[in-house]
Amino acid sequence: MASLSDVPFPGQLKEIPLQAILAFLKSARKTGILTVRREEIQKLVYFQDGEILFASSNYPDDRLGEVFLKTGKINFKQYDIAAEIFEASKKKKGSILLEQGFIKPKDLFDTLLLQVKEIILSLFHWENAQYSFQETTLPSEQAIGIIVDPNTLIKEGVYRIADWTRLLRSLPPLDFVLQKKQDSHLGHLINSSYENEVFSLVDNERLVRDILALSSTKALLCAQVLNLFISTGILIPRASAF
């Protein structure tokens, strides 16, 4: 796994996992646009000082109207009416739904937040994709009042990866030592019994393979936890002296 200091741009998700990219942009407090592309599908993530402000996608299922429909906030008839008005006026879908009385302002905010999160979380399932980052001042229309901590998405995204081969490939070599970062401020990410157990197994001498072997949690879950801890900087991998 790439460390927080050596994430290359541009690159391939098969070589550098998304969790490492998000953690780097967070730690470096980057402002700009992360672009991830797979064939004709392109998804953009907008960062301001390392925090996520917005995400967009050209995949139809990621559009706001579709998210409202899938979550049951609107029915198909309302969706159809909004789509017809959109084609005629090109107003924003959220504005149309509000004007028609189909949703409330809180519904709009909650669903915009869900849309942003799901666009990003969907990228954790991508491997054969290219990524790049452009440092730039964000357009004012992207500031919609949403601020998402990349580390919380890393946690949720990593736990969605159920591919042992991918998880193992994202870890350091099995004969690397794992050390706890002494001044880590990320303790809020350790809030389950299995996360506490894996963290307690790290004694600054044990190898990655030792922790995987000693953990009482399932190997897949242990690998997910180690991915989370390493990508966010809670644990630091070091080459063994032996």
mmCIF file of C-alpha atoms in Angstrom:
data_model
loop_
_atom_site.group_PDB
_atom_site.id
_atom_site.type_symbol
_atom_site.label_atom_id
_atom_site.label_comp_id
_atom_site.label_asym_id
_atom_site.label_seq_id
_atom_site.Cartn_x
_atom_site.Cartn_y
_atom_site.Cartn_z
ATOM 1 C CA MET A 1 0.000 0.000 0.000
ATOM 2 C CA ALA A 2 1.211 3.491 -0.812
ATOM 3 C CA SER A 3 2.089 5.680 2.158
ATOM 4 C CA LEU A 4 0.547 9.102 2.687
ATOM 5 C CA SER A 5 3.599 10.702 1.085
ATOM 6 C CA ASP A 6 4.003 8.726 -2.138
ATOM 7 C CA VAL A 7 0.643 8.640 -3.934
ATOM 8 C CA PRO A 8 1.391 9.323 -7.638
ATOM 9 C CA PHE A 9 -0.825 11.468 -9.859
ATOM 10 C CA PRO A 10 -2.141 10.428 -12.303
ATOM 11 C CA GLY A 11 -2.389 6.692 -11.701
ATOM 12 C CA GLN A 12 -4.377 3.464 -11.768
ATOM 13 C CA LEU A 13 -6.721 2.264 -9.026
ATOM 14 C CA LYS A 14 -5.363 -1.251 -9.479
ATOM 15 C CA GLU A 15 -1.974 0.003 -8.281
ATOM 16 C CA ILE A 16 -3.037 2.659 -5.763
ATOM 17 C CA PRO A 17 -6.294 1.905 -3.888
ATOM 18 C CA LEU A 18 -8.894 4.613 -3.463
ATOM 19 C CA GLN A 19 -8.467 4.664 0.320
ATOM 20 C CA ALA A 20 -4.820 5.715 -0.093
ATOM 21 C CA ILE A 21 -5.782 8.494 -2.528
ATOM 22 C CA LEU A 22 -8.505 9.913 -0.281
ATOM 23 C CA ALA A 23 -6.243 9.722 2.785
ATOM 24 C CA PHE A 24 -3.456 11.548 0.956
ATOM 25 C CA LEU A 25 -5.736 14.366 -0.223
ATOM 26 C CA LYS A 26 -7.088 14.662 3.330
ATOM 27 C CA SER A 27 -3.657 14.737 5.019
ATOM 28 C CA ALA A 28 -2.202 17.152 2.441
ATOM 29 C CA ARG A 29 -5.266 19.436 2.774
ATOM 30 C CA LYS A 30 -5.612 19.579 -0.997
ATOM 31 C CA THR A 31 -8.089 21.778 -2.849
ATOM 32 C CA GLY A 32 -9.154 20.669 -6.304
ATOM 33 C CA ILE A 33 -10.913 17.950 -8.259
ATOM 34 C CA LEU A 34 -10.228 14.214 -8.154
ATOM 35 C CA THR A 35 -11.309 12.568 -11.426
ATOM 36 C CA VAL A 36 -11.830 8.796 -11.651
ATOM 37 C CA ARG A 37 -12.632 7.350 -15.067
ATOM 38 C CA ARG A 38 -13.580 3.817 -16.167
ATOM 39 C CA GLU A 39 -14.340 3.508 -19.867
ATOM 40 C CA GLU A 40 -17.077 6.092 -20.586
ATOM 41 C CA ILE A 41 -18.055 6.614 -16.934
ATOM 42 C CA GLN A 42 -16.447 9.537 -15.117
ATOM 43 C CA LYS A 43 -16.893 10.573 -11.491
ATOM 44 C CA LEU A 44 -15.541 13.754 -9.907
ATOM 45 C CA VAL A 45 -14.860 14.459 -6.231
ATOM 46 C CA TYR A 46 -14.380 18.077 -5.142
ATOM 47 C CA PHE A 47 -11.983 18.803 -2.257
ATOM 48 C CA GLN A 48 -11.544 21.971 -0.210
ATOM 49 C CA ASP A 49 -8.601 21.937 2.219
ATOM 50 C CA GLY A 50 -8.756 18.133 2.349
ATOM 51 C CA GLU A 51 -12.488 17.890 3.016
ATOM 52 C CA ILE A 52 -15.060 16.716 0.452
ATOM 53 C CA LEU A 53 -17.589 19.331 -0.629
ATOM 54 C CA PHE A 54 -19.321 17.642 -3.548
ATOM 55 C CA ALA A 55 -19.233 14.774 -6.045
ATOM 56 C CA SER A 56 -20.661 14.410 -9.530
ATOM 57 C CA SER A 57 -21.032 11.614 -12.059
ATOM 58 C CA ASN A 58 -22.113 11.098 -15.648
ATOM 59 C CA TYR A 59 -23.605 7.703 -14.772
ATOM 60 C CA PRO A 60 -27.422 8.068 -14.988
ATOM 61 C CA ASP A 61 -28.103 6.087 -11.815
ATOM 62 C CA ASP A 62 -26.097 8.648 -9.805
ATOM 63 C CA ARG A 63 -28.328 11.583 -10.790
ATOM 64 C CA LEU A 64 -30.293 13.311 -8.039
ATOM 65 C CA GLY A 65 -33.730 12.427 -9.418
ATOM 66 C CA GLU A 66 -32.762 8.764 -9.563
ATOM 67 C CA VAL A 67 -31.451 8.869 -5.988
ATOM 68 C CA PHE A 68 -34.754 10.362 -4.791
ATOM 69 C CA LEU A 69 -36.629 7.642 -6.656
ATOM 70 C CA LYS A 70 -34.480 4.766 -5.378
ATOM 71 C CA THR A 71 -34.737 5.918 -1.765
ATOM 72 C CA GLY A 72 -38.509 6.234 -1.978
ATOM 73 C CA LYS A 73 -38.542 9.976 -1.265
ATOM 74 C CA ILE A 74 -40.597 10.421 -4.466
ATOM 75 C CA ASN A 75 -42.756 8.002 -6.463
ATOM 76 C CA PHE A 76 -42.466 7.287 -10.169
ATOM 77 C CA LYS A 77 -45.264 9.683 -11.130
ATOM 78 C CA GLN A 78 -43.494 12.537 -9.348
ATOM 79 C CA TYR A 79 -40.209 11.477 -10.916
ATOM 80 C CA ASP A 80 -41.812 11.486 -14.361
ATOM 81 C CA ILE A 81 -43.333 14.947 -13.855
ATOM 82 C CA ALA A 82 -39.986 16.350 -12.656
ATOM 83 C CA ALA A 83 -38.178 14.808 -15.628
ATOM 84 C CA GLU A 84 -40.622 16.422 -18.050
ATOM 85 C CA ILE A 85 -40.221 19.862 -16.424
ATOM 86 C CA PHE A 86 -36.449 19.426 -16.413
ATOM 87 C CA GLU A 87 -36.372 18.746 -20.154
ATOM 88 C CA ALA A 88 -38.426 21.877 -20.814
ATOM 89 C CA SER A 89 -36.758 24.258 -18.358
ATOM 90 C CA LYS A 90 -33.303 22.780 -17.545
ATOM 91 C CA LYS A 91 -33.823 23.819 -13.933
ATOM 92 C CA LYS A 92 -32.026 21.799 -11.279
ATOM 93 C CA LYS A 93 -33.887 18.639 -10.331
ATOM 94 C CA GLY A 94 -33.856 19.544 -6.640
ATOM 95 C CA SER A 95 -35.422 22.941 -7.345
ATOM 96 C CA ILE A 96 -38.142 21.343 -9.462
ATOM 97 C CA LEU A 97 -39.026 18.821 -6.762
ATOM 98 C CA LEU A 98 -39.208 21.590 -4.153
ATOM 99 C CA GLU A 99 -41.352 23.836 -6.366
ATOM 100 C CA GLN A 100 -43.770 20.996 -7.043
ATOM 101 C CA GLY A 101 -44.080 20.280 -3.333
ATOM 102 C CA PHE A 102 -42.844 16.704 -3.782
ATOM 103 C CA ILE A 103 -40.086 17.101 -1.160
ATOM 104 C CA LYS A 104 -39.125 19.315 1.779
ATOM 105 C CA PRO A 105 -35.860 21.302 2.093
ATOM 106 C CA LYS A 106 -34.495 18.753 4.578
ATOM 107 C CA ASP A 107 -35.199 15.948 2.086
ATOM 108 C CA LEU A 108 -33.139 17.825 -0.485
ATOM 109 C CA PHE A 109 -30.152 18.305 1.837
ATOM 110 C CA ASP A 110 -30.227 14.715 3.105
ATOM 111 C CA THR A 111 -30.470 13.287 -0.396
ATOM 112 C CA LEU A 112 -27.713 15.538 -1.754
ATOM 113 C CA LEU A 113 -25.481 14.263 1.055
ATOM 114 C CA LEU A 114 -26.439 10.667 0.255
ATOM 115 C CA GLN A 115 -25.782 11.269 -3.445
ATOM 116 C CA VAL A 116 -22.288 12.598 -2.733
ATOM 117 C CA LYS A 117 -21.445 9.692 -0.425
ATOM 118 C CA GLU A 118 -22.763 6.990 -2.750
ATOM 119 C CA ILE A 119 -20.917 8.374 -5.787
ATOM 120 C CA ILE A 120 -17.663 8.143 -3.838
ATOM 121 C CA LEU A 121 -18.415 4.806 -2.153
ATOM 122 C CA SER A 122 -19.203 3.254 -5.533
ATOM 123 C CA LEU A 123 -15.577 3.896 -6.516
ATOM 124 C CA PHE A 124 -14.377 1.409 -3.898
ATOM 125 C CA HIS A 125 -15.720 -1.322 -6.209
ATOM 126 C CA TRP A 126 -13.646 -0.050 -9.155
ATOM 127 C CA GLU A 127 -10.230 -1.474 -9.982
ATOM 128 C CA ASN A 128 -9.627 -1.027 -13.704
ATOM 129 C CA ALA A 129 -9.901 2.745 -13.645
ATOM 130 C CA GLN A 130 -7.664 5.771 -14.041
ATOM 131 C CA TYR A 131 -7.479 8.644 -11.587
ATOM 132 C CA SER A 132 -6.012 12.142 -11.653
ATOM 133 C CA PHE A 133 -6.118 15.248 -9.491
ATOM 134 C CA GLN A 134 -6.212 18.879 -10.563
ATOM 135 C CA GLU A 135 -5.359 21.484 -7.960
ATOM 136 C CA THR A 136 -7.719 24.366 -8.623
ATOM 137 C CA THR A 137 -10.051 26.809 -6.932
ATOM 138 C CA LEU A 138 -13.487 25.247 -6.789
ATOM 139 C CA PRO A 139 -16.393 26.924 -8.579
ATOM 140 C CA SER A 140 -18.751 28.625 -6.129
ATOM 141 C CA GLU A 141 -21.716 26.477 -7.175
ATOM 142 C CA GLN A 142 -20.015 23.417 -5.655
ATOM 143 C CA ALA A 143 -20.301 24.899 -2.148
ATOM 144 C CA ILE A 144 -23.749 23.535 -1.255
ATOM 145 C CA GLY A 145 -23.269 23.346 2.503
ATOM 146 C CA ILE A 146 -22.020 19.755 2.589
ATOM 147 C CA ILE A 147 -18.709 18.837 4.223
ATOM 148 C CA VAL A 148 -17.721 15.169 4.313
ATOM 149 C CA ASP A 149 -14.650 13.842 6.134
ATOM 150 C CA PRO A 150 -12.778 11.524 3.723
ATOM 151 C CA ASN A 151 -11.772 9.281 6.632
ATOM 152 C CA THR A 152 -15.391 8.394 7.400
ATOM 153 C CA LEU A 153 -15.894 7.408 3.755
ATOM 154 C CA ILE A 154 -12.666 5.406 3.782
ATOM 155 C CA LYS A 155 -14.022 3.443 6.734
ATOM 156 C CA GLU A 156 -17.355 2.712 5.095
ATOM 157 C CA GLY A 157 -15.794 2.066 1.705
ATOM 158 C CA VAL A 158 -13.145 -0.371 2.920
ATOM 159 C CA TYR A 159 -15.800 -2.427 4.706
ATOM 160 C CA ARG A 160 -17.641 -2.730 1.390
ATOM 161 C CA ILE A 161 -14.659 -4.518 -0.207
ATOM 162 C CA ALA A 162 -15.261 -8.257 0.077
ATOM 163 C CA ASP A 163 -12.448 -9.326 -2.255
ATOM 164 C CA TRP A 164 -9.656 -10.988 -0.246
ATOM 165 C CA THR A 165 -7.155 -10.674 -3.104
ATOM 166 C CA ARG A 166 -7.765 -6.937 -3.432
ATOM 167 C CA LEU A 167 -7.535 -6.373 0.319
ATOM 168 C CA LEU A 168 -4.293 -8.335 0.590
ATOM 169 C CA ARG A 169 -2.802 -6.503 -2.386
ATOM 170 C CA SER A 170 -3.628 -3.185 -0.709
ATOM 171 C CA LEU A 171 -1.727 -4.160 2.442
ATOM 172 C CA PRO A 172 2.056 -3.845 2.920
ATOM 173 C CA PRO A 173 4.127 -7.033 2.459
ATOM 174 C CA LEU A 174 3.251 -9.633 5.068
ATOM 175 C CA ASP A 175 6.746 -9.477 6.616
ATOM 176 C CA PHE A 176 6.452 -5.752 7.363
ATOM 177 C CA VAL A 177 6.158 -4.583 10.975
ATOM 178 C CA LEU A 178 3.174 -2.441 11.960
ATOM 179 C CA GLN A 179 3.667 0.425 14.399
ATOM 180 C CA LYS A 180 1.148 2.665 16.110
ATOM 181 C CA LYS A 181 1.366 6.363 15.305
ATOM 182 C CA GLN A 182 1.929 7.993 18.660
ATOM 183 C CA ASP A 183 0.152 11.279 17.978
ATOM 184 C CA SER A 184 -2.770 9.893 15.959
ATOM 185 C CA HIS A 185 -5.948 11.947 16.288
ATOM 186 C CA LEU A 186 -8.024 9.288 14.561
ATOM 187 C CA GLY A 187 -9.185 7.379 17.615
ATOM 188 C CA HIS A 188 -12.792 8.073 16.640
ATOM 189 C CA LEU A 189 -12.357 5.553 13.821
ATOM 190 C CA ILE A 190 -11.762 2.774 16.376
ATOM 191 C CA ASN A 191 -15.185 2.145 17.840
ATOM 192 C CA SER A 192 -15.989 -1.554 17.564
ATOM 193 C CA SER A 193 -14.794 -4.651 19.407
ATOM 194 C CA TYR A 194 -13.031 -6.086 16.355
ATOM 195 C CA GLU A 195 -11.276 -2.770 15.589
ATOM 196 C CA ASN A 196 -10.097 -2.547 19.185
ATOM 197 C CA GLU A 197 -8.902 -6.149 19.073
ATOM 198 C CA VAL A 198 -6.856 -5.682 15.896
ATOM 199 C CA PHE A 199 -5.402 -2.423 17.231
ATOM 200 C CA SER A 200 -4.417 -4.124 20.499
ATOM 201 C CA LEU A 201 -2.475 -6.786 18.579
ATOM 202 C CA VAL A 202 -0.114 -4.139 17.208
ATOM 203 C CA ASP A 203 2.870 -3.978 19.585
ATOM 204 C CA ASN A 204 5.317 -2.272 17.195
ATOM 205 C CA GLU A 205 7.109 -5.597 16.687
ATOM 206 C CA ARG A 206 4.535 -7.939 15.165
ATOM 207 C CA LEU A 207 4.447 -8.485 11.429
ATOM 208 C CA VAL A 208 1.361 -8.051 9.255
ATOM 209 C CA ARG A 209 1.142 -11.853 8.911
ATOM 210 C CA ASP A 210 1.303 -12.251 12.718
ATOM 211 C CA ILE A 211 -1.650 -9.941 13.245
ATOM 212 C CA LEU A 212 -3.693 -11.684 10.564
ATOM 213 C CA ALA A 213 -2.883 -15.027 12.217
ATOM 214 C CA LEU A 214 -3.498 -13.965 15.818
ATOM 215 C CA SER A 215 -6.725 -12.061 15.299
ATOM 216 C CA SER A 216 -9.883 -13.822 16.453
ATOM 217 C CA THR A 217 -11.894 -11.945 13.814
ATOM 218 C CA LYS A 218 -12.382 -13.379 10.339
ATOM 219 C CA ALA A 219 -9.337 -12.928 8.120
ATOM 220 C CA LEU A 220 -11.343 -10.836 5.650
ATOM 221 C CA LEU A 221 -12.536 -8.478 8.394
ATOM 222 C CA CYS A 222 -9.051 -8.248 9.886
ATOM 223 C CA ALA A 223 -7.660 -7.289 6.465
ATOM 224 C CA GLN A 224 -10.373 -4.632 6.123
ATOM 225 C CA VAL A 225 -9.483 -3.178 9.532
ATOM 226 C CA LEU A 226 -5.761 -3.144 8.714
ATOM 227 C CA ASN A 227 -6.514 -1.391 5.411
ATOM 228 C CA LEU A 228 -8.503 1.234 7.308
ATOM 229 C CA PHE A 229 -5.820 1.791 9.948
ATOM 230 C CA ILE A 230 -2.911 1.942 7.506
ATOM 231 C CA SER A 231 -4.587 4.127 4.891
ATOM 232 C CA THR A 232 -5.674 6.695 7.513
ATOM 233 C CA GLY A 233 -2.286 6.707 9.242
ATOM 234 C CA ILE A 234 -3.334 5.085 12.521
ATOM 235 C CA LEU A 235 -0.744 2.375 11.811
ATOM 236 C CA ILE A 236 2.570 2.835 10.014
ATOM 237 C CA PRO A 237 4.164 -0.090 8.112
ATOM 238 C CA ARG A 238 7.919 -0.550 8.398
ATOM 239 C CA ALA A 239 10.204 -3.026 6.641
ATOM 240 C CA SER A 240 11.352 -5.724 9.052
ATOM 241 C CA ALA A 241 14.995 -5.638 10.136
ATOM 242 C CA PHE A 242 15.162 -9.401 9.671
#
